[in-house]
mmCIF file of C-alpha atoms and ligand atoms in Angstrom:
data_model
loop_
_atom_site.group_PDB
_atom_site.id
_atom_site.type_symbol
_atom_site.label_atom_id
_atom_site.label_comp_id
_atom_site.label_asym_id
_atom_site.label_seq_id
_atom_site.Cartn_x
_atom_site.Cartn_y
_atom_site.Cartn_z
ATOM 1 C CA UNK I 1 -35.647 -23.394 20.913
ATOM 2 C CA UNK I 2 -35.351 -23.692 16.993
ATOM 3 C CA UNK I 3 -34.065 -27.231 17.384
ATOM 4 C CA UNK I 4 -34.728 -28.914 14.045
ATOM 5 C CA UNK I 5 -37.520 -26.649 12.327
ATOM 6 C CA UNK I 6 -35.391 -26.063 9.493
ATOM 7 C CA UNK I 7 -34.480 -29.508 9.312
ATOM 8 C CA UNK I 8 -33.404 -30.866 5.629
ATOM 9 C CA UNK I 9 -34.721 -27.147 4.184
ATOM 10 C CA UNK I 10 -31.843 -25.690 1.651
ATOM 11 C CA UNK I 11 -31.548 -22.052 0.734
ATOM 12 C CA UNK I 12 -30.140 -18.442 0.179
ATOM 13 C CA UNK I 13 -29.123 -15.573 2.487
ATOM 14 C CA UNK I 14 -28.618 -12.107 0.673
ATOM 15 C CA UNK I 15 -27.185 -9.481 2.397
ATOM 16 C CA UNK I 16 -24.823 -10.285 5.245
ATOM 17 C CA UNK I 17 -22.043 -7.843 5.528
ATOM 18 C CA UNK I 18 -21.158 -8.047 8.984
ATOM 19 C CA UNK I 19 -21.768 -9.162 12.586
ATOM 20 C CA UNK I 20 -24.664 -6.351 13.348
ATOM 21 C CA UNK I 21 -26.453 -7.408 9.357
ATOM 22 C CA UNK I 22 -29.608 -8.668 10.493
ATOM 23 C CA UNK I 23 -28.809 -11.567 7.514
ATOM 24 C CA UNK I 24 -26.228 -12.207 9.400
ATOM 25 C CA UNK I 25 -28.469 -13.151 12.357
ATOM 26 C CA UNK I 26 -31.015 -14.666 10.368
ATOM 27 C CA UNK I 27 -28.033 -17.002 8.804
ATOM 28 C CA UNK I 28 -27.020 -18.314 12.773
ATOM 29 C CA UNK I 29 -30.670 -18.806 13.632
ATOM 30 C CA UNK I 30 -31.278 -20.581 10.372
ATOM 31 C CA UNK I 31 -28.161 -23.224 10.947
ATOM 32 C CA UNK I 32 -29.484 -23.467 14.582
ATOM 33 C CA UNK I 33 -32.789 -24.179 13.454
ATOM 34 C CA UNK I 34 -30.896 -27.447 11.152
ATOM 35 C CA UNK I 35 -31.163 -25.792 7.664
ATOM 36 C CA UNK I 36 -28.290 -25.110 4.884
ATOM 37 C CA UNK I 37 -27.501 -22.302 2.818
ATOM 38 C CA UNK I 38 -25.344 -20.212 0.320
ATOM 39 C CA UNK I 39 -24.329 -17.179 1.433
ATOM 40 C CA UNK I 40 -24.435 -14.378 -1.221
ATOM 41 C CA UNK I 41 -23.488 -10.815 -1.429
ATOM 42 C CA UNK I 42 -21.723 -8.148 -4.150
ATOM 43 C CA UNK I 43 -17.927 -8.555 -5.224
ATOM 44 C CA UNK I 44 -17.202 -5.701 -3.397
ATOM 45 C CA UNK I 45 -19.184 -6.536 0.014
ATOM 46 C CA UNK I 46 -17.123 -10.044 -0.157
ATOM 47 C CA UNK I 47 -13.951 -7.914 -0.341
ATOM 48 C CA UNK I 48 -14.616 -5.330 2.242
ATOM 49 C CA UNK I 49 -17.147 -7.108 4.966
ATOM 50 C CA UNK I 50 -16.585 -10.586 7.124
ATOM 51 C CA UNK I 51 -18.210 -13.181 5.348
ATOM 52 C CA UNK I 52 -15.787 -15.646 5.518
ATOM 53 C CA UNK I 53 -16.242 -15.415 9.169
ATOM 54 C CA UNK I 54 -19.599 -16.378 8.977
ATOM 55 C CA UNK I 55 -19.666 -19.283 5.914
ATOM 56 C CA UNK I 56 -16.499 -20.588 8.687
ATOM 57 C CA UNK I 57 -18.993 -20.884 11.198
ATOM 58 C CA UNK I 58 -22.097 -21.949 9.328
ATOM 59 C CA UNK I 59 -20.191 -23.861 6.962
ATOM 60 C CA UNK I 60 -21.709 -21.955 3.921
ATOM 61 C CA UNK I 61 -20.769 -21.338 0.508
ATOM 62 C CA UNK I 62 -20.561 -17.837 -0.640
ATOM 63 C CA UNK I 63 -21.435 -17.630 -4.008
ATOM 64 C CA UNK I 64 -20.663 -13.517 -4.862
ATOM 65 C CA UNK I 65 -24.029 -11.963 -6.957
ATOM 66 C CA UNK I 66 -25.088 -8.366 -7.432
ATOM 67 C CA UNK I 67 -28.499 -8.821 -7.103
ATOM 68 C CA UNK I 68 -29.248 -6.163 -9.734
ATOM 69 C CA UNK I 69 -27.785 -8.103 -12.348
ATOM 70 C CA UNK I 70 -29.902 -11.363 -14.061
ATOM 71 C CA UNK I 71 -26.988 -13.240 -15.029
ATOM 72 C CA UNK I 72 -25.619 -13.105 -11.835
ATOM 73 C CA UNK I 73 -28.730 -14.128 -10.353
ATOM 74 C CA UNK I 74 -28.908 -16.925 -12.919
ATOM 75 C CA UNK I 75 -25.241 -18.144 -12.038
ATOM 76 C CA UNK I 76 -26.325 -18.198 -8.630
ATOM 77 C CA UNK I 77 -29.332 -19.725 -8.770
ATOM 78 C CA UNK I 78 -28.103 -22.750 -10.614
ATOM 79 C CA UNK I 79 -24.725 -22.934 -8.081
ATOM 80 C CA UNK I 80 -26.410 -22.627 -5.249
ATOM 81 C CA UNK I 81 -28.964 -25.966 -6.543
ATOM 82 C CA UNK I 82 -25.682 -27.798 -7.112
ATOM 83 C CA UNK I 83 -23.730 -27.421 -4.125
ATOM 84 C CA UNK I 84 -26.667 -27.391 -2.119
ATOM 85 C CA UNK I 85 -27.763 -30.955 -3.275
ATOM 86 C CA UNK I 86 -31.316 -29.689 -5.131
ATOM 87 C CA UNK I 87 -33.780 -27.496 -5.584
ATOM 88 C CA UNK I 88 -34.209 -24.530 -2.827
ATOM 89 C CA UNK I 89 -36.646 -23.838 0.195
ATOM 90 C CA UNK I 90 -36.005 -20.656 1.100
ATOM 91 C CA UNK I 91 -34.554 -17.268 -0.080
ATOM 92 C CA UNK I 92 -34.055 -14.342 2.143
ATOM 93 C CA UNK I 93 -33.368 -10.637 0.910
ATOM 94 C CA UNK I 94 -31.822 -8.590 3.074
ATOM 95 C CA UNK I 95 -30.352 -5.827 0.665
ATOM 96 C CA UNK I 96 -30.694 -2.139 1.108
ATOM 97 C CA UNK I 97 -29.294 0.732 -0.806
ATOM 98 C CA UNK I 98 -29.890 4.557 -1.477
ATOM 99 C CA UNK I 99 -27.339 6.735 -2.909
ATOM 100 C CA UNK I 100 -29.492 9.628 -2.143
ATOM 101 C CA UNK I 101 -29.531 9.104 1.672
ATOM 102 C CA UNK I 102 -25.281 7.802 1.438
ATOM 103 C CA UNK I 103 -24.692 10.941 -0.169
ATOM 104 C CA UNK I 104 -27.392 12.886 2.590
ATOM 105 C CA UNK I 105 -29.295 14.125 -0.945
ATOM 106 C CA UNK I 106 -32.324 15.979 0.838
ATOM 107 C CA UNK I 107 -35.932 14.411 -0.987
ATOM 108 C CA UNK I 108 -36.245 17.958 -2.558
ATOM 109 C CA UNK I 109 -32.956 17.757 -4.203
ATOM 110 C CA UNK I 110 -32.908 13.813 -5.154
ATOM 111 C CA UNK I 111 -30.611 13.106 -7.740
ATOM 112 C CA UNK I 112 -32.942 10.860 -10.344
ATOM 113 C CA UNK I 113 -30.277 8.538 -11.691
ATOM 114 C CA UNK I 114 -29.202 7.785 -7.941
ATOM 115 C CA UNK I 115 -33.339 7.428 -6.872
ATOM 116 C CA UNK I 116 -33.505 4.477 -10.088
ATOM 117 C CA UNK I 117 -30.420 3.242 -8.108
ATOM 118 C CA UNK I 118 -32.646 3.295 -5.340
ATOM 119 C CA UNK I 119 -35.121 1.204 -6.285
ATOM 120 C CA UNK I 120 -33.094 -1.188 -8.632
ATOM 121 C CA UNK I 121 -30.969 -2.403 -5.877
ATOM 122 C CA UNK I 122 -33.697 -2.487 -2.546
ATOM 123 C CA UNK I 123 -37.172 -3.468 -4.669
ATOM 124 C CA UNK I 124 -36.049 -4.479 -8.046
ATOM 125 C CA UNK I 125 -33.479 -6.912 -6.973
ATOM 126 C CA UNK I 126 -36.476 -8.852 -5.564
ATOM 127 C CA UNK I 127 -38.977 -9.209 -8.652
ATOM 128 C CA UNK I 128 -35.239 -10.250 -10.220
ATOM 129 C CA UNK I 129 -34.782 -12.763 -7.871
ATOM 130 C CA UNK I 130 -38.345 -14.182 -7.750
ATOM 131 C CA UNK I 131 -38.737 -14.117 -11.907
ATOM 132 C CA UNK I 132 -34.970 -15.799 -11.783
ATOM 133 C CA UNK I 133 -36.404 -18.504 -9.502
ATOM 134 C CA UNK I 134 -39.386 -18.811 -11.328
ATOM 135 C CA UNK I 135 -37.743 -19.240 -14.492
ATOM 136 C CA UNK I 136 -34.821 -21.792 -13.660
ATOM 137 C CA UNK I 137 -37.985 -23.680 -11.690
ATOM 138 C CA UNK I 138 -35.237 -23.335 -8.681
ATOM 139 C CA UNK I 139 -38.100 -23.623 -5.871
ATOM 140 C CA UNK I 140 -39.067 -26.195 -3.689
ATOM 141 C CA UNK I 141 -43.071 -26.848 -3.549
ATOM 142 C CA UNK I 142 -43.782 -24.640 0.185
ATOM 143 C CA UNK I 143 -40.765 -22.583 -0.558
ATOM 144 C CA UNK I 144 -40.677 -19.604 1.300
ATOM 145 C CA UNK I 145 -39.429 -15.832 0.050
ATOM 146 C CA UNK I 146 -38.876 -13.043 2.992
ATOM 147 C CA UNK I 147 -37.660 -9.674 1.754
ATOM 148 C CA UNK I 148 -37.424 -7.171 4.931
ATOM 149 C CA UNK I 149 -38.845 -3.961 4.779
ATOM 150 C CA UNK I 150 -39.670 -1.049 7.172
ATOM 151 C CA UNK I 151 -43.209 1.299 8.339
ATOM 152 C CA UNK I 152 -41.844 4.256 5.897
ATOM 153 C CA UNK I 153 -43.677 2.202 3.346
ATOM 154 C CA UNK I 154 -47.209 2.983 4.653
ATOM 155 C CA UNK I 155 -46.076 6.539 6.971
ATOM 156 C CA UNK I 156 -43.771 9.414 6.669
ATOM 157 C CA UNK I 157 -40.385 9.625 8.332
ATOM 158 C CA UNK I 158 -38.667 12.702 6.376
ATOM 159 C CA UNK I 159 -35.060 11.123 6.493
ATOM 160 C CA UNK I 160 -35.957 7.873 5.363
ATOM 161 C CA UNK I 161 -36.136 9.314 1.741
ATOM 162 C CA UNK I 162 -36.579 7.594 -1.563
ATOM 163 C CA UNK I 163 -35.874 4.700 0.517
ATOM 164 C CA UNK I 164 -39.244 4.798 1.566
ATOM 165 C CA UNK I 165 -40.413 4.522 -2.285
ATOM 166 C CA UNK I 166 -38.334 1.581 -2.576
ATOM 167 C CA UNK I 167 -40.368 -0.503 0.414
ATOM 168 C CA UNK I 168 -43.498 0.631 -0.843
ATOM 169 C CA UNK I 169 -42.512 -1.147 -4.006
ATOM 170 C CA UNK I 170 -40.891 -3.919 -2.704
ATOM 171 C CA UNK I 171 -44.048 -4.966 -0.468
ATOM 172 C CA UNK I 172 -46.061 -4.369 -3.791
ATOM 173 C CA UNK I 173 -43.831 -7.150 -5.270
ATOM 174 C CA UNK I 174 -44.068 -9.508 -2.263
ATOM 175 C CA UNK I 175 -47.621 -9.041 -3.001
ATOM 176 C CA UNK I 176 -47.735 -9.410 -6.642
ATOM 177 C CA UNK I 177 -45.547 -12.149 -6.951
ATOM 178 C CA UNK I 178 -46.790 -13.759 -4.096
ATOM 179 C CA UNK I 179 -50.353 -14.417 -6.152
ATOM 180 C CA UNK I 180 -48.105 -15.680 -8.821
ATOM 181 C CA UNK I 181 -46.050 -17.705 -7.201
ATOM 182 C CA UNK I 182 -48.619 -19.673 -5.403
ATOM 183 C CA UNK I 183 -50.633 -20.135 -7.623
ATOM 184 C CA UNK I 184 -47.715 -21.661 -10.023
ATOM 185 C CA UNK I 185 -46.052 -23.281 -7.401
ATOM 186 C CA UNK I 186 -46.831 -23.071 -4.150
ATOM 187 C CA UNK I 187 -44.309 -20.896 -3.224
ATOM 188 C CA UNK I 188 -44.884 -18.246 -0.570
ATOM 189 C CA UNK I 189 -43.914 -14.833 -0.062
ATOM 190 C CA UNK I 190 -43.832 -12.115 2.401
ATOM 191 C CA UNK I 191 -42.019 -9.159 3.495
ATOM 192 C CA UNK I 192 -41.124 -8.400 7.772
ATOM 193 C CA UNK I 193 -41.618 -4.920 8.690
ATOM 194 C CA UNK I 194 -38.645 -4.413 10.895
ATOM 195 C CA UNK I 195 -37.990 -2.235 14.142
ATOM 196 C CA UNK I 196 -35.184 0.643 13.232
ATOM 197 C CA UNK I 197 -32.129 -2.351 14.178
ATOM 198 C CA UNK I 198 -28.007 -0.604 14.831
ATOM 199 C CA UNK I 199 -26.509 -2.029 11.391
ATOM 200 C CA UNK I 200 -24.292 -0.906 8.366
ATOM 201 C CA UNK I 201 -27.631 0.309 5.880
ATOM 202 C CA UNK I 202 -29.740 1.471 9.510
ATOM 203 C CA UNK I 203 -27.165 3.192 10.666
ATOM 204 C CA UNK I 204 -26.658 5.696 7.331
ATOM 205 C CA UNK I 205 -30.129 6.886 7.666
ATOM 206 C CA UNK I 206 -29.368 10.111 9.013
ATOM 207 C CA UNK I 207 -30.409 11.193 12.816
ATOM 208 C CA UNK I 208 -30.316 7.376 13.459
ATOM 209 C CA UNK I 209 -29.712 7.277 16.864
ATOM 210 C CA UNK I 210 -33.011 9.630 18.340
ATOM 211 C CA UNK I 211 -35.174 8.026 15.381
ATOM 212 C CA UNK I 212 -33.867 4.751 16.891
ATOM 213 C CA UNK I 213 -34.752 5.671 20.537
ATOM 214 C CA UNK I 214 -38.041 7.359 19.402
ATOM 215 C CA UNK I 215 -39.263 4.159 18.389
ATOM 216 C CA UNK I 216 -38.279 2.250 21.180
ATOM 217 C CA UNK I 217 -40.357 4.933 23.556
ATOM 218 C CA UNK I 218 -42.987 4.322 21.070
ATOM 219 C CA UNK I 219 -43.092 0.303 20.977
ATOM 220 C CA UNK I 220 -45.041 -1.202 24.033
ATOM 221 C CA UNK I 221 -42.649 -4.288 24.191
ATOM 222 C CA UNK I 222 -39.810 -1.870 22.909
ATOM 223 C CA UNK I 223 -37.339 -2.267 19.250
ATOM 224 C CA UNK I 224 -37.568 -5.494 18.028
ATOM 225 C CA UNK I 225 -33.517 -6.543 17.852
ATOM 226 C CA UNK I 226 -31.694 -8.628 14.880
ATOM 227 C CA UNK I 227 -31.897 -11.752 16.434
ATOM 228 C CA UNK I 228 -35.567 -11.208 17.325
ATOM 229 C CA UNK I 229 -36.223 -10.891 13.474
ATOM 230 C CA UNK I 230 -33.735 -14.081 12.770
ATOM 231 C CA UNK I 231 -36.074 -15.795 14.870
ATOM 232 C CA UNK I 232 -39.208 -14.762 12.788
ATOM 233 C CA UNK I 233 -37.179 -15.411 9.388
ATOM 234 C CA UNK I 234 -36.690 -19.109 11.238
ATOM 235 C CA UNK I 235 -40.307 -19.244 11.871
ATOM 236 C CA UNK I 236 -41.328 -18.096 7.961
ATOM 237 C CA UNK I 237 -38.948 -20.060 6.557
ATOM 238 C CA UNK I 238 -40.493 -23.406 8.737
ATOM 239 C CA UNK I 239 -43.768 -25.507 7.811
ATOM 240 C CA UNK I 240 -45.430 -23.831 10.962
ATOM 241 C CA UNK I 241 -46.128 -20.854 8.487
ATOM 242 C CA UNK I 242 -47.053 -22.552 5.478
ATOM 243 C CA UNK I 243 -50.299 -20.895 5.030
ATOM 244 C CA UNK I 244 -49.499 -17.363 5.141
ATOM 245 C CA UNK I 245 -48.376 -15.837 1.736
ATOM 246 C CA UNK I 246 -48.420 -12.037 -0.069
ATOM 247 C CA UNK I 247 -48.131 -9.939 3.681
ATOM 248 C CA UNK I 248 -46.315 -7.501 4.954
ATOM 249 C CA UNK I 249 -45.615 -8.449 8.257
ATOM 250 C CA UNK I 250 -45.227 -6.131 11.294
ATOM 251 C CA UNK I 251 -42.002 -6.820 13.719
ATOM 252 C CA UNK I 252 -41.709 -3.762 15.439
ATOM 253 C CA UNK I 253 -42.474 -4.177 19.593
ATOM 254 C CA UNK I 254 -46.421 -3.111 18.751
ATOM 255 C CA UNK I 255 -44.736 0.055 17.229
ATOM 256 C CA UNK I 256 -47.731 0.404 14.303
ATOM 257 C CA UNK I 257 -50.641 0.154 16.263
ATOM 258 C CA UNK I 258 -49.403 2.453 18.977
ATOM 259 C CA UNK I 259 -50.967 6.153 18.701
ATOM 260 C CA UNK I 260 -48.662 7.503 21.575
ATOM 261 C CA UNK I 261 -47.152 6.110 24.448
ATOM 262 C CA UNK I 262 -46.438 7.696 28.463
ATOM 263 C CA UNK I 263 -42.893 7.393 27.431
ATOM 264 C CA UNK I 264 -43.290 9.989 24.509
ATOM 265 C CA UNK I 265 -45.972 12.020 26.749
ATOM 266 C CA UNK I 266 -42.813 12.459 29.530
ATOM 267 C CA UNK I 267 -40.911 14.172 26.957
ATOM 268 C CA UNK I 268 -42.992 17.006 26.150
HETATM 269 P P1 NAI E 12 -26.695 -4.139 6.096
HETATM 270 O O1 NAI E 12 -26.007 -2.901 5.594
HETATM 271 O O2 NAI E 12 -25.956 -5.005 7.015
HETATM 272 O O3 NAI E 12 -27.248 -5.003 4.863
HETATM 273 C C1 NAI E 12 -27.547 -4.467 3.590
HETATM 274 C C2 NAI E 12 -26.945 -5.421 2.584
HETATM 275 O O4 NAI E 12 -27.335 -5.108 1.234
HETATM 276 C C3 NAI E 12 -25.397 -5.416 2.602
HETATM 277 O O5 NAI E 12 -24.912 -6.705 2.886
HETATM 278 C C4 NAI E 12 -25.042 -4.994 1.184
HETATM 279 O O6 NAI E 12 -23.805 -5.508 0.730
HETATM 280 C C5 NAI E 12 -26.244 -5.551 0.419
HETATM 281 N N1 NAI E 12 -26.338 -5.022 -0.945
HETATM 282 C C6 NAI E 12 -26.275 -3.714 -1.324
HETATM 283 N N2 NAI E 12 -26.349 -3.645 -2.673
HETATM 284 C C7 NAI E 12 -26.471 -4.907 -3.144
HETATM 285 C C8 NAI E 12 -26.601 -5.486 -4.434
HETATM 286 N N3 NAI E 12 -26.608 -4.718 -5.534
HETATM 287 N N4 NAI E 12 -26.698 -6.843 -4.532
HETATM 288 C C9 NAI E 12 -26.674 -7.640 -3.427
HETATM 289 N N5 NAI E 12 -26.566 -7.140 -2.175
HETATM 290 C C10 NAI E 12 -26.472 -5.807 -2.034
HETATM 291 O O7 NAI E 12 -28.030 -3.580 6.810
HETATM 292 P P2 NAI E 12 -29.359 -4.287 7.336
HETATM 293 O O8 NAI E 12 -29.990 -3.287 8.217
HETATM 294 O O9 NAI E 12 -29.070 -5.634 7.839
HETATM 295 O O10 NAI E 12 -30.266 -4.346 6.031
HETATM 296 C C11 NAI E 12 -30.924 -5.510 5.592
HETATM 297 C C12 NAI E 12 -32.343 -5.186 5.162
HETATM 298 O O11 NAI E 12 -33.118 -4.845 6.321
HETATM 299 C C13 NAI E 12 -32.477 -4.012 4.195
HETATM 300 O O12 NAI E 12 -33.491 -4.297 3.253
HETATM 301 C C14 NAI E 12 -32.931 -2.899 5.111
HETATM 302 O O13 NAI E 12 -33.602 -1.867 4.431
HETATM 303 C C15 NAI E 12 -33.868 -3.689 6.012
HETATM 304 N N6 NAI E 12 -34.265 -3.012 7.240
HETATM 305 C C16 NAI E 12 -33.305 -2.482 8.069
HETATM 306 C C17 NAI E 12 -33.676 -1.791 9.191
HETATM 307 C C18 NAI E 12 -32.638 -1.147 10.044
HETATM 308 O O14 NAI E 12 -32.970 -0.245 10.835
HETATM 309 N N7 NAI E 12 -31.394 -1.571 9.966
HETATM 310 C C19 NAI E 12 -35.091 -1.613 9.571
HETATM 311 C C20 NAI E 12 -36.032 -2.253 8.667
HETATM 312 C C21 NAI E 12 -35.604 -2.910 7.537
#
């Protein structure tokens, strides 16, 4: 089914950790799909998650980066143009973090320092990685950008937390930077508005599991799963979506446009 739209297309995949990381996915559907790519995530996440595993089978490079950090990003950047053979088509950011919701802070007790952590390492870490791009002229004409982000940008779900200040801002930066981008370069960039997906940074958010199966009652074709989003990655990383650029982009089963479904009625 992807056969060859990622043909000759070079890039970078932030954020795999393990087997259930939707990056993870996104990484197998890209190689399936014929393109090539660095694999990048913290020091620590090298040491304690599988990525070997996964560079093994895609025959990657991981390069390690905390995406917070510029100079990291820099060293990256310029690796990743080397060992991939020139400059890069596509960058995916798949990196989610609140210390508030790890440490089950409730949002009328946030800790500030940990809410700054918050934002640096889920919305930040993008304008970083775009400016860094930018800057080291590191993008391809076309290039494509995909941060993932979820609904609690644009509605209310309590748990969700300063979490949900940090999608908010990073769709404002798709946004933002998209103009920019395009306009310099003709480089495009979006976020996907994911379905709640089983994984390492879903699966903190406390109450998970019913907030999980609420939405799945609530979506008319159900949760959208990993591998349904590494298909849509594939699909904004290809030519085929070459024209869309600066959107937030809904993968969620119908989920946002849904008022209330039988399903929910059933249960009342
Ligand atoms: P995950 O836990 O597998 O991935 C999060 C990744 O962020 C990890 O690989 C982690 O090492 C990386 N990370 C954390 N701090 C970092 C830093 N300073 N520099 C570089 N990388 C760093 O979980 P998942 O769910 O695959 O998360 C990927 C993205 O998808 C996140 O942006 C998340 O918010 C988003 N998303 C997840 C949903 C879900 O229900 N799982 C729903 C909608 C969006």
């Amino acid at each position: 089914m992807l056969h060859n739209l990622l043909q000759e297309k070079k890039g970078i995949i932030f954020g795999a950790l393990d087997e259930h990381s939707i990056a993870w996915q996104a990484a197998r559907s890209i190689k399936a799909a014929g393109g090539n790519f660095v694999l990048t995530n913290t020091p620590i996440a090298l040491r304690l998650g599988k990525l070997n595993q996964l560079a093994e089978e895609c025959q990657a490079t991981i390069i390690s980066a905390d995406a917070t950090v510029v100079a990291d990003l820099e060293n990256l950047l310029e690796q990743a143009m080397t060992v991939l053979g020139g400059k890069i088509d596509f960058i995916l950011h798949s990196i989610g973090m609140s210390p508030n919701v790890r440490k089950q802070r409730s949002y009328g007790d946030l800790n500030y320092d940990w809410f700054l952590k918050t934002l640096d390492i889920s919305a930040l870490s993008f304008h970083k990685i775009l400016q860094t791009a930018e800057k080291l002229d590191a993008m391809n004409e076309w290039g494509s950008i995909v941060a993932l982000s979820y609904i609690a940008a644009q509605r209310t779900f309590p748990d969700y937390s300063d979490m949900a200040e940090a999608k908010a801002m990073l769709e404002s930066i798709a946004r933002s930077y998209g103009y920019r981008f395009a306009k310099n370069k003709k480089v495009r960039v979006n976020t996907i508005s994911q379905s709640p997906t089983h994984t390492t940074a879903g699966s903190g958010v406390p109450g998970f599991d019913k907030f999980y199966e609420y939405a799945e009652r609530m979506s008319p074709l159900g949760n959208a799963s990993a591998e349904d989003c590494a298909n849509y990655i594939v699909l904004m990383f290809s030519d085929l979506s070459r024209m869309v650029t600066m959107q937030n982009l809904m993968h969620d089963g119908g989920f946002s446009s849904v008022g209330i479904t039988e399903q929910i009625v059933d249960t009342l």
